[in-house]
Coordinates of C-alpha atoms and ligand atoms in Angstrom, one line a residue:
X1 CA -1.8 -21.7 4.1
X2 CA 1.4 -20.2 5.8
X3 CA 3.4 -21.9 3.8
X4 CA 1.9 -21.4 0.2
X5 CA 2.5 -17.6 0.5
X6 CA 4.9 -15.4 0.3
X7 CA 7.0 -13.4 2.7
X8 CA 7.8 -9.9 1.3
X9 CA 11.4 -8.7 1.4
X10 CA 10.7 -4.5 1.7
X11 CA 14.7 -4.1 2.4
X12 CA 15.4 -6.0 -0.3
X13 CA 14.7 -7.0 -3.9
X14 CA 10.6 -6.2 -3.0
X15 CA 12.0 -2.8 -1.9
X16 CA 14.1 -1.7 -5.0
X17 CA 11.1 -3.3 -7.2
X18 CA 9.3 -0.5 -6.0
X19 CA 11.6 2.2 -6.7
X20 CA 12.1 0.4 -10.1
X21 CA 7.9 0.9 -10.5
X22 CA 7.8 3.8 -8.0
X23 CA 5.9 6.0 -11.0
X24 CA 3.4 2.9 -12.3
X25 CA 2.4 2.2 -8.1
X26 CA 1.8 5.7 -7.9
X27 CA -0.1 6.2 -11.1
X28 CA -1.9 2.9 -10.2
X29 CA -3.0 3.9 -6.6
X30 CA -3.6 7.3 -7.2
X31 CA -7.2 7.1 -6.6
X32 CA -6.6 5.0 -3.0
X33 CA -4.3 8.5 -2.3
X34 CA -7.2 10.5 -2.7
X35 CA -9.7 8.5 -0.5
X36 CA -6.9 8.5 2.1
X37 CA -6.5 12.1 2.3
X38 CA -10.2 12.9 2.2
X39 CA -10.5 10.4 5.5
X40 CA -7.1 12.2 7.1
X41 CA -8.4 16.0 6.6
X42 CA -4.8 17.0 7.2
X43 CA -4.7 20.7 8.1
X44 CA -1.7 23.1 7.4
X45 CA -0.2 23.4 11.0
X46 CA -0.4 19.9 11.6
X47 CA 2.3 17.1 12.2
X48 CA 2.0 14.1 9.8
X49 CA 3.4 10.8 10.3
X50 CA 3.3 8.4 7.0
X51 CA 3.9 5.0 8.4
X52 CA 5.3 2.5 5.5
X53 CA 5.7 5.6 3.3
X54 CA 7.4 3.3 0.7
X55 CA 8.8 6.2 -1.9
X56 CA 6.9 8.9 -0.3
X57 CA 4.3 10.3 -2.9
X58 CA 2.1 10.7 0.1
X59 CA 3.9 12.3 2.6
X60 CA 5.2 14.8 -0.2
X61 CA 1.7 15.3 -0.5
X62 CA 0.8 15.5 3.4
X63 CA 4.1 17.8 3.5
X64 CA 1.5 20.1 1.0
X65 CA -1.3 20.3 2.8
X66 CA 0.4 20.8 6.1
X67 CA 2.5 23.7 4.7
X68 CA 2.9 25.4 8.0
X69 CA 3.7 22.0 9.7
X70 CA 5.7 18.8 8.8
X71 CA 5.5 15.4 7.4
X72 CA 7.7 12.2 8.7
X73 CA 7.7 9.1 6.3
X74 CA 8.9 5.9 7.8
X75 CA 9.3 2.8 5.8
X76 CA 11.7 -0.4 6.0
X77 CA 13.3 0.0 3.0
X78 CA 16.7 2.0 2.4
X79 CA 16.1 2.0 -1.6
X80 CA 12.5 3.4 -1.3
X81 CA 13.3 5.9 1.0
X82 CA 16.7 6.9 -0.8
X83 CA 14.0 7.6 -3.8
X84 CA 11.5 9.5 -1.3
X85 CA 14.8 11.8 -0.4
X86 CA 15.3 12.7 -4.3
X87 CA 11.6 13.5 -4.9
X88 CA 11.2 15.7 -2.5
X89 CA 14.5 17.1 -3.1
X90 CA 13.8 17.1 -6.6
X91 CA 10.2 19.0 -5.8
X92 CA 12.1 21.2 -2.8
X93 CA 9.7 20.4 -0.1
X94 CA 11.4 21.6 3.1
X95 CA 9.1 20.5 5.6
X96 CA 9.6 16.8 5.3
X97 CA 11.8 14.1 6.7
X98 CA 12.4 10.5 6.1
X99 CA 13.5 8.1 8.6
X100 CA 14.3 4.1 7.6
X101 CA 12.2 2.7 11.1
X102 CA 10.6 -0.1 12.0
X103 CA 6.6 1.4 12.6
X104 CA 5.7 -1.2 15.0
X105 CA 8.6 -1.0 17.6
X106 CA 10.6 2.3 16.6
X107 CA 11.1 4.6 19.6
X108 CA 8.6 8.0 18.3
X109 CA 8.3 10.4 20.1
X110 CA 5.5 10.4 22.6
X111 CA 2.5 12.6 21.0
X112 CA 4.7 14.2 18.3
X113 CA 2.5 13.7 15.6
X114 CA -1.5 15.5 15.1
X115 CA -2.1 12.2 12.2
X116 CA -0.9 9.1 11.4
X117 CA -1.3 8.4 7.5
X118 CA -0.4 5.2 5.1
X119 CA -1.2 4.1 1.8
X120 CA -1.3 0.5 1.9
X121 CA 1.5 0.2 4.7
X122 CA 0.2 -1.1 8.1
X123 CA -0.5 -4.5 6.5
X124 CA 2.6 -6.2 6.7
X125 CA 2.8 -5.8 11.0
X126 CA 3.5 -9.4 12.5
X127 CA 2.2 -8.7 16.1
X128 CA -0.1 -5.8 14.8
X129 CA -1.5 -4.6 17.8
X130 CA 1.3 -4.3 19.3
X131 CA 2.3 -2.1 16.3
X132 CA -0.7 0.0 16.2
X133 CA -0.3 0.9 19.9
X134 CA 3.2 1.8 19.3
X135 CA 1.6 4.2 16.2
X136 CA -0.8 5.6 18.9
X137 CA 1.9 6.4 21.3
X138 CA 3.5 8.6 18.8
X139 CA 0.2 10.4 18.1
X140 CA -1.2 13.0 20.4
X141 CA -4.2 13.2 22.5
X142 CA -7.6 13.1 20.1
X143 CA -4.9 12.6 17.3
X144 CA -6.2 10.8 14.5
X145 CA -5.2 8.0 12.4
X146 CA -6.1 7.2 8.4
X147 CA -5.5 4.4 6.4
X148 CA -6.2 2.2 3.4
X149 CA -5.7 -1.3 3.0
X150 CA -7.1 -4.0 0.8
X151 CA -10.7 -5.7 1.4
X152 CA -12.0 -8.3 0.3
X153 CA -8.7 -10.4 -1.5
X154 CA -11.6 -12.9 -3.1
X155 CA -13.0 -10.3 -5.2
X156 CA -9.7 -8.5 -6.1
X157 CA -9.5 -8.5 -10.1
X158 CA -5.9 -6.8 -9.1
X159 CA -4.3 -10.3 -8.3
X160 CA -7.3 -12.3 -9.0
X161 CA -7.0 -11.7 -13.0
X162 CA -3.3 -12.5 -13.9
X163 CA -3.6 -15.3 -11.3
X164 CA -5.9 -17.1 -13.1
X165 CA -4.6 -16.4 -16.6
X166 CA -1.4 -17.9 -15.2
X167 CA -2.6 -21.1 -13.7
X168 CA -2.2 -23.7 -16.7
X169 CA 1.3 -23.1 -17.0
X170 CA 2.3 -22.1 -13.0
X171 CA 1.4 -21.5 -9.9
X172 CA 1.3 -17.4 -8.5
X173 CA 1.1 -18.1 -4.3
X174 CA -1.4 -16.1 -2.9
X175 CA -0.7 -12.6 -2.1
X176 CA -1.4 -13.5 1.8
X177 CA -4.7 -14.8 4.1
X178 CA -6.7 -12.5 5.6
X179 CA -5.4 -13.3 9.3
X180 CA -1.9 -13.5 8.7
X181 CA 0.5 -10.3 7.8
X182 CA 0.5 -9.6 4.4
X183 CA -1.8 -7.5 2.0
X184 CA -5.0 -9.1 3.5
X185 CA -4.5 -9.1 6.7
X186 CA -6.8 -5.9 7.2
X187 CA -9.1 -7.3 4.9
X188 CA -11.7 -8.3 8.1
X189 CA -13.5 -5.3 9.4
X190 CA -13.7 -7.2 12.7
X191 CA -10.3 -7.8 12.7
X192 CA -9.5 -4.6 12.1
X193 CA -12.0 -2.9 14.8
X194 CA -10.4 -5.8 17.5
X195 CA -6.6 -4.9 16.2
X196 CA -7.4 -1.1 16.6
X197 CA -9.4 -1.2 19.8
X198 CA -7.1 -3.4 21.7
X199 CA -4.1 -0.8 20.1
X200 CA -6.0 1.4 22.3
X201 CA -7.7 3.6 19.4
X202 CA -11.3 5.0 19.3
X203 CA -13.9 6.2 16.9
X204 CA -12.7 3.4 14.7
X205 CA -14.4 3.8 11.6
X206 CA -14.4 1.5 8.2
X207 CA -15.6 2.6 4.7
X208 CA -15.6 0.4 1.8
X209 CA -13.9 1.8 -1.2
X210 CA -14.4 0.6 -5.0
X211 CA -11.6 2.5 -6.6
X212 CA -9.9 0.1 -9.6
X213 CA -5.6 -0.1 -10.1
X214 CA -5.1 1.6 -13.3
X215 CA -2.4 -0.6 -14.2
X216 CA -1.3 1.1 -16.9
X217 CA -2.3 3.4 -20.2
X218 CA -2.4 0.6 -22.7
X219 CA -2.9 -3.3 -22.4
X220 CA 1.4 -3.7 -23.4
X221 CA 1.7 -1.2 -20.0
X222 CA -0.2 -3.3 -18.0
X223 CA 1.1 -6.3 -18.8
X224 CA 4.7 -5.4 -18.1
X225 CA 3.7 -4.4 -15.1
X226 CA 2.2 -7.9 -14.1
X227 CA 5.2 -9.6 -15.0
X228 CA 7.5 -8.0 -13.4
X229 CA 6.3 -8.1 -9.9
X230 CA 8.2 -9.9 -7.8
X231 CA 5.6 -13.2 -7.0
X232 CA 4.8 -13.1 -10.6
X233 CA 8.1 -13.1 -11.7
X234 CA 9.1 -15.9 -9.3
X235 CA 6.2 -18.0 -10.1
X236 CA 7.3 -17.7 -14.2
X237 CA 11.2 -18.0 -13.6
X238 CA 11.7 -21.9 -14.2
X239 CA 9.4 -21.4 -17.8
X240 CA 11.3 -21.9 -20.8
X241 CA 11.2 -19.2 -23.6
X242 CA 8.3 -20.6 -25.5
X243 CA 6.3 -21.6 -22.4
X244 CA 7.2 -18.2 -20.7
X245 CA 6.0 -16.4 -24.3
X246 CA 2.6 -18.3 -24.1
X247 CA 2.0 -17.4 -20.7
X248 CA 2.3 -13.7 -21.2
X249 CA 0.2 -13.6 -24.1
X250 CA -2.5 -15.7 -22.1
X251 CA -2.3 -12.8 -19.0
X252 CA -2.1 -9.7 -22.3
X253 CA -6.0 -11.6 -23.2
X254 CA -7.1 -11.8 -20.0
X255 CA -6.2 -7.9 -19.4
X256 CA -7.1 -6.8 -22.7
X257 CA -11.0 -6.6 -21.7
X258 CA -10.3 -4.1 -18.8
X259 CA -8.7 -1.6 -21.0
X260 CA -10.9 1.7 -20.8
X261 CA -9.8 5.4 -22.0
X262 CA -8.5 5.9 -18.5
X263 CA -6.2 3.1 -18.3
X264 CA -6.0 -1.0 -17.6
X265 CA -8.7 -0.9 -14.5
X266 CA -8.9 -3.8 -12.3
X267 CA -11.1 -3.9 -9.6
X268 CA -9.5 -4.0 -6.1
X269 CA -11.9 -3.5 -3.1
X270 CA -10.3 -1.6 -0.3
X271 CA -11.3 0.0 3.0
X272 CA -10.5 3.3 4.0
X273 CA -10.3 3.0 7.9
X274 CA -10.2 6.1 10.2
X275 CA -10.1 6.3 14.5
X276 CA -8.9 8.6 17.1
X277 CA -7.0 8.6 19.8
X278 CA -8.4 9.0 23.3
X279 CA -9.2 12.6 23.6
Ligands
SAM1 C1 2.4 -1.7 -0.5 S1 3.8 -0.7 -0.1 C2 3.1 0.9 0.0 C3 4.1 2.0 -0.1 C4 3.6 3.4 0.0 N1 2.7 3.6 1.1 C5 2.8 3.8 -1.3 O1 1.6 4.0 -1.2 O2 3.4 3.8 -2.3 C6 4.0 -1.1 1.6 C7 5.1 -0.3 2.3 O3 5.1 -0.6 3.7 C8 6.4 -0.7 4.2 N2 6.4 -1.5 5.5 C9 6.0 -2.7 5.7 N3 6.1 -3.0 7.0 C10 6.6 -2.0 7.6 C11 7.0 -1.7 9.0 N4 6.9 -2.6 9.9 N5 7.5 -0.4 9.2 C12 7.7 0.5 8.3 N6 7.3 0.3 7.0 C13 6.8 -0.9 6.6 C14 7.1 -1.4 3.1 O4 8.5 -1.3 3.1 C15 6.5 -0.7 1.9 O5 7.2 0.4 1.5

């Protein structure tokens, strides 16, 4: 398995794909933002920590609703964050901070922060329990930490869809198993209850969430965004021109049926997952 999938380069080209994308991610995900902040109840004096804040559309938003508090975004990558600085910049939101930090060993401050947020950002931890405790540490006393990751990867229309379109002409690796890091490797709810408990967190607390990716307005949207991300793009790059052509049009009929007036939806199960630290 290990060796069929892919290792994700956030400081690299992965990274600056998402800044290239940053708008169609957050237009995409938008509903997952909404489940998150629903499970992390942030509160306007409080101290938010967004771990893997990628271009920071959430912690601008946690930096919101904590108006008379602060929000710290951590991610690996320099281009995402550089892009997090100019939105909120852009949107002069004084009360938040960036830091480029590794979330599972960087040196936080003990207790510094009331919640621990992320969008799709504590999947990608190689010794992950060592990486939630180090979360925990930076959290205080009956703190509280939200997150949503994916569930589920066998039912995920999200990479399931232009996966399969895709196969008769190449092979797209799998986005990651459900016990190694990667996208999936939340996707157990006992996995994540063990990860979390042996972090040292409480109250852990898993909800399953339905939400689709809008991939994009129209089918063409859609489709340009599956084909440029980076697996896709890697799987398709030894195609020839008429090959390549064929391919494409095989993944535009295979999304065309998910178009709906909202957008491209394709189902992607998630959980939202919340816990506590010891009071
Ligand atoms: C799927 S992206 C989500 C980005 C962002 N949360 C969002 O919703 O747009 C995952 C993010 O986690 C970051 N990441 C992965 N491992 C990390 C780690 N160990 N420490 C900090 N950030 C990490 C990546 O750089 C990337 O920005």
């Amino acid at each position: 398995m290990a060796e069929s999938t892919r290792t994700l380069d956030w400081n690299g080209a992965n990274g600056d794909h998402w800044v290239a994308y940053e708008e169609k991610y957050n237009a995409a995900m938008i509903r997952y933002g909404e489940r998150l902040f629903a499970g992390a109840d942030v509160r306007p004096d409080e101290r938010v920590l967004d771990v893997g804040c990628g271009c920071g559309q959430t912690t601008r938003v946690a930096a919101a609703l904590a108006a008379e508090g602060s929000a710290l975004g951590v991610d690996l990558s320099a281009a995402m964050l550089a892009q997090a600085r100019t939105r909120a910049a852009e949107e002069d939101i004084a009360n938040v901070r960036f830091e480029q930090a590794d979330a599972q060993v960087h040196d936080f401050a003990p207790g510094a922060y009331d919640v621990a947020i992320s969008r799709h950002g504590v999947m990608f931890f190689a010794a992950p329990v060592a990486a939630f405790a180090n979360v925990r540490r930076a959290l205080r006393p009956a703190g509280r930490l939200a997150f949503v990751c994916w569930r589920a990867p066998e039912e995920s229309e999200y990479s399931g869809v232009p996966r399969a379109a895709l196969a008769p002409y190449v092979t797209v690796p799998p986005s990651g198993g459900v016990n190694e890091p990667g996208p999936n490797s939340l996707a157990d709810p006992d996995r994540v209850r063990e990860v979390l408990g042996a972090a040292g967190f409480v109250d852990v607390h898993l909800e399953a969430e339905n939400e689709p990716m809008n991939l994009g307005a129209d089918v063409g949207e859609a489709l340009d965004f599956v084909l440029n991300r980076p697996h896709v793009q890697g799987a398709m790059a030894d195609l020839d021109g008429t090959t390549r052509a064929k391919a494409a049009e095989c993944v535009r009929e295979a999304l065309t049926p998910y178009l709906t007036p909202e957008g491209v939806l394709l189902r992607a199960p998630a959980w939202l997952v919340t816990a506590h630290t010891p009071a």
